[in-house]
Protein backbone atom coordinates (compact mmCIF):
# COMPACT_ATOMS: atom_id res chain seq x y z
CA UNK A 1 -111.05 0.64 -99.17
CA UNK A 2 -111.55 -0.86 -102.58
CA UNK A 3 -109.18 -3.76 -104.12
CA UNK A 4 -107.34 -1.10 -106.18
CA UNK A 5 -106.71 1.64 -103.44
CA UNK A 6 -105.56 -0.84 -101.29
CA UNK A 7 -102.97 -2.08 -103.74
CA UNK A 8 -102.31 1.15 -104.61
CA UNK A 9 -101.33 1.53 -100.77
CA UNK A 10 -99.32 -1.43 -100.66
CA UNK A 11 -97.45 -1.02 -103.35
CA UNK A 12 -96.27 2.17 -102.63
CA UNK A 13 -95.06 0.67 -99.22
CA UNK A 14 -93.29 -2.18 -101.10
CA UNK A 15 -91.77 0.77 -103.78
CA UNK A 16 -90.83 2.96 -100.86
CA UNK A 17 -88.96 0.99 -99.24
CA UNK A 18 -87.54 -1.58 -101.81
CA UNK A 19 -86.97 0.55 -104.78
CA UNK A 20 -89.68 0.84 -108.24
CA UNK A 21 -87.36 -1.21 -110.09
CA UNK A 22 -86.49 -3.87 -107.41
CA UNK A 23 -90.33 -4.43 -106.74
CA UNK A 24 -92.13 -7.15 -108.94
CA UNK A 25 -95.38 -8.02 -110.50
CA UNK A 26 -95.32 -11.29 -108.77
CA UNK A 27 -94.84 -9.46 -105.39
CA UNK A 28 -97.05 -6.72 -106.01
CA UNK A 29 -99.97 -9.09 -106.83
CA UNK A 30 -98.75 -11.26 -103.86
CA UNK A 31 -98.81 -8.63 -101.72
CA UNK A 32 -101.62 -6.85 -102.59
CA UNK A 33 -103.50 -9.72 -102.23
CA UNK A 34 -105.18 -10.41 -106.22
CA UNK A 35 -103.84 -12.59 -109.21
CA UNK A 36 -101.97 -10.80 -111.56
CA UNK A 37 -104.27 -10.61 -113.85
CA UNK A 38 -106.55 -8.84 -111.61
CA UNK A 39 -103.72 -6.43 -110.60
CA UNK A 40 -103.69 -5.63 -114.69
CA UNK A 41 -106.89 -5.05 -114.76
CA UNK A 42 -106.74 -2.66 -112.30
CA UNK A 43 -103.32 -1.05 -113.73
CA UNK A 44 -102.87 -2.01 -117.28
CA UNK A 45 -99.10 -2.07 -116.38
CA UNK A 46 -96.71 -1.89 -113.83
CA UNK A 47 -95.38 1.59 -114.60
CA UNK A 48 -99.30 2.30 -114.11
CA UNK A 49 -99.35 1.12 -110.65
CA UNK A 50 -96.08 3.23 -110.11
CA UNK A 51 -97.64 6.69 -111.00
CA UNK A 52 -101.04 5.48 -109.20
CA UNK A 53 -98.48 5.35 -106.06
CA UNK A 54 -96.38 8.19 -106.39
CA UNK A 55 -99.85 10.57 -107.18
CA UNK A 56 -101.33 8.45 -103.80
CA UNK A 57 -97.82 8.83 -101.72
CA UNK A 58 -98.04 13.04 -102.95
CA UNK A 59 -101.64 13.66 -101.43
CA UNK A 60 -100.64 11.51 -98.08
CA UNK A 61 -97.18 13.18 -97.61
CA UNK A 62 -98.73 16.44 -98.04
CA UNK A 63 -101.45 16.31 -95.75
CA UNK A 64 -99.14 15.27 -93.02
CA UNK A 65 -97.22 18.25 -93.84
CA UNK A 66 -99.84 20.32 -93.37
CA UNK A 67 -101.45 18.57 -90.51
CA UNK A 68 -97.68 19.17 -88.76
CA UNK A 69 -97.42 22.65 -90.04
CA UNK A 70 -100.87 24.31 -89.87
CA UNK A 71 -101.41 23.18 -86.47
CA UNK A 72 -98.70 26.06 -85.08
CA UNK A 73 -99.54 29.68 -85.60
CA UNK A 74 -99.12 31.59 -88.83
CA UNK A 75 -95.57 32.58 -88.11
CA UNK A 76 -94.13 29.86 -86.56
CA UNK A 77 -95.10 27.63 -89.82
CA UNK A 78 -92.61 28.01 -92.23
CA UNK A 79 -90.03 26.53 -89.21
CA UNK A 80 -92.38 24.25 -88.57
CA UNK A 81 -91.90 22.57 -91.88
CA UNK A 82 -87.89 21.83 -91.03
CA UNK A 83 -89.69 20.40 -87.71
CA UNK A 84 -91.46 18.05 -89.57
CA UNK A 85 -88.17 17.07 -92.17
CA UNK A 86 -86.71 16.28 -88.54
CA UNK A 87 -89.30 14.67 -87.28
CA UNK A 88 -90.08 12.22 -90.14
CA UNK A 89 -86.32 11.56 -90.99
CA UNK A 90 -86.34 9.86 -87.45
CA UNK A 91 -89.22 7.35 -88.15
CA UNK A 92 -88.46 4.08 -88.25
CA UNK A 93 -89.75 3.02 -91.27
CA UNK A 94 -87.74 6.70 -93.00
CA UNK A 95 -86.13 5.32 -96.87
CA UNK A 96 -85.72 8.75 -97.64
CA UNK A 97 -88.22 10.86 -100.19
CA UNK A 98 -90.07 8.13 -102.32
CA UNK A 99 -89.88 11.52 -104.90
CA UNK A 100 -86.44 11.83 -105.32
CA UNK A 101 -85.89 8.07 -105.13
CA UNK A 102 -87.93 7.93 -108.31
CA UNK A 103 -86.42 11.08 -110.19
CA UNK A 104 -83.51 8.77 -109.31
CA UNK A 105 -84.88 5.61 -110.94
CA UNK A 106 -86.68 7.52 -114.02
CA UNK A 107 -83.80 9.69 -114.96
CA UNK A 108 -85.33 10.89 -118.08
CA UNK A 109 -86.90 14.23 -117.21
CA UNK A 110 -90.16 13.41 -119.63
CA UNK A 111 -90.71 9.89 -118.14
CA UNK A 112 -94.08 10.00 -116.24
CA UNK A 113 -92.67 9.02 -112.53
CA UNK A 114 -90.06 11.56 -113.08
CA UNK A 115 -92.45 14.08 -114.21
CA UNK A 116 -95.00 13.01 -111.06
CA UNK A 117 -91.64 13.76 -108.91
CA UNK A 118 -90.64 17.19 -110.54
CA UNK A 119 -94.88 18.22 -109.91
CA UNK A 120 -94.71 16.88 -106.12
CA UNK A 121 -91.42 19.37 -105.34
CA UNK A 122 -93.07 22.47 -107.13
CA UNK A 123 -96.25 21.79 -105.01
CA UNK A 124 -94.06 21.34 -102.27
CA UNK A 125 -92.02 24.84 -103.30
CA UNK A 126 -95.09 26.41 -103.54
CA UNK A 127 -96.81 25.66 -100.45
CA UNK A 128 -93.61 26.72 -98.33
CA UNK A 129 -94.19 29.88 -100.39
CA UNK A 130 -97.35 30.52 -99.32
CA UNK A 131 -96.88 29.43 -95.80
CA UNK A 132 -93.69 32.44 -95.83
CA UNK A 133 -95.97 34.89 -97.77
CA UNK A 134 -99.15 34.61 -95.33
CA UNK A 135 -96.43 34.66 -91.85
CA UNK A 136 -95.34 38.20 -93.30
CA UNK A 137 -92.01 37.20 -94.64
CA UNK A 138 -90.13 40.19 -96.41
CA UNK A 139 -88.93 37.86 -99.02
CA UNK A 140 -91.03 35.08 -98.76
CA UNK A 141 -89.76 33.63 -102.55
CA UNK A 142 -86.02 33.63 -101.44
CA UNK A 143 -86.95 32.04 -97.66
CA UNK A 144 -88.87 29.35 -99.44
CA UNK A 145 -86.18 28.63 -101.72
CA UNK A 146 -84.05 28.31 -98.43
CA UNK A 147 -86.42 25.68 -96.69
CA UNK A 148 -86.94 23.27 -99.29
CA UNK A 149 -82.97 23.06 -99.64
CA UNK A 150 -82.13 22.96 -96.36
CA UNK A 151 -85.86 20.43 -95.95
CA UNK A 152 -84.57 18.73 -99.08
CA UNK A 153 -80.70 18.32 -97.96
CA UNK A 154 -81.69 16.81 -94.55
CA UNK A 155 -83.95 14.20 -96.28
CA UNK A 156 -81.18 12.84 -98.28
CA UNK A 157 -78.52 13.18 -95.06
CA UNK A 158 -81.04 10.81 -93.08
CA UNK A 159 -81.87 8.62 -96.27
CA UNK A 160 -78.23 8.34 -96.70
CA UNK A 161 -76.27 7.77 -93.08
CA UNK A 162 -79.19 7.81 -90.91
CA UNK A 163 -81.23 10.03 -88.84
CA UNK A 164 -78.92 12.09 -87.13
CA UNK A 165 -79.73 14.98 -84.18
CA UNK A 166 -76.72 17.17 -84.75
CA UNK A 167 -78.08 17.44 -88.44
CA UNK A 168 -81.08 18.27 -87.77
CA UNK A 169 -80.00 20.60 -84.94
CA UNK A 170 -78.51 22.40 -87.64
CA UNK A 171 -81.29 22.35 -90.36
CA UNK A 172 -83.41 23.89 -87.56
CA UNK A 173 -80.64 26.80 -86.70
CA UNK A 174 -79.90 27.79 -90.27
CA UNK A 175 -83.71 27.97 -90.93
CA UNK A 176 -84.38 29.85 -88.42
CA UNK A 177 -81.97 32.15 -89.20
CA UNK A 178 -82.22 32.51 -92.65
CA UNK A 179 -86.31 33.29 -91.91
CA UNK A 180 -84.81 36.19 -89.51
CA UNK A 181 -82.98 37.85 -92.23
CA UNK A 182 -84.27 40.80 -93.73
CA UNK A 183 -85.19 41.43 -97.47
């Protein structure tokens, strides 16, 4: 892993779980182990280094998806993606979706992060799509809708109060029947 990748990595760590605002140069460079000046060389600013991470944190977060999802058979995966909601809301290191945490933190719908976040839910949208479109899904638009609320609702439920099994419990019964209904 190259010097940049890896501060890419840690700084999305430090961002995740600390906030993109609350996170410093100082620390960054700290943590990432170079000077600053290095660090600028590598990002020519810190808002740099943030869309670096949230691009980085979008390719990892979907291929665990996947690798969760696409392991099950065709029409078992668009349930399979509340599985995973569950199942990652109860890690211990969980602060919620680094996504919405930064749509949160760059409010302005044409800032870059914000824009990064906004690109990470459609391709997030969309591949819940497709997973309801190839399982044979008589409305596979309207049941992906229903997933990535329900996926979206439980994220902030754990970020907010905690991982919690009744929740999630839930979040897997109204997904799997709203996936039962007919068009």
């Amino acid at each position: 892993m190259s010097k940049a990748e890896h501060l890419v990595q840690r700084a999305m760590q430090l961002f995740y779980r600390q906030g993109f605002h609350a996170t410093g140069v100082d620390q960054l460079s700290r943590e990432g182990e170079l000077t600053k000046k290095t660090l600028y060389r590598y990002f020519p600013t810190k808002e740099a280094l943030v869309h670096a991470a949230l691009r980085a944190r979008h390719e990892l977060l979907l291929a665990r998806i996947r690798a969760h999802v696409e392991r099950r058979p065709t029409q078992q995966r668009p349930l399979a993606y509340i599985d995973f909601v569950c199942g990652w809301s109860r890690e211990p290191d969980f602060c919620g979706c680094a996504f919405i945490n930064a749509a949160a933190e760059y409010a302005d719908a044409a800032d870059p992060a914000h824009v990064i976040a906004a690109e990470h839910k459609k391709s997030l949208r969309d591949y819940l799509q497709r997973l309801c479109e190839e399982a044979g899904l008589a409305a596979p638009a309207r049941a992906a809708a229903t997933l990535f609320l329900i996926g979206e609702g439980l994220t902030v439920a754990a970020q907010v109060a905690g991982a919690d099994a009744a929740l999630a419990d839930q979040a897997m019964a109204l997904a799997a029947a709203a996936l039962a209904q007919p068009a």
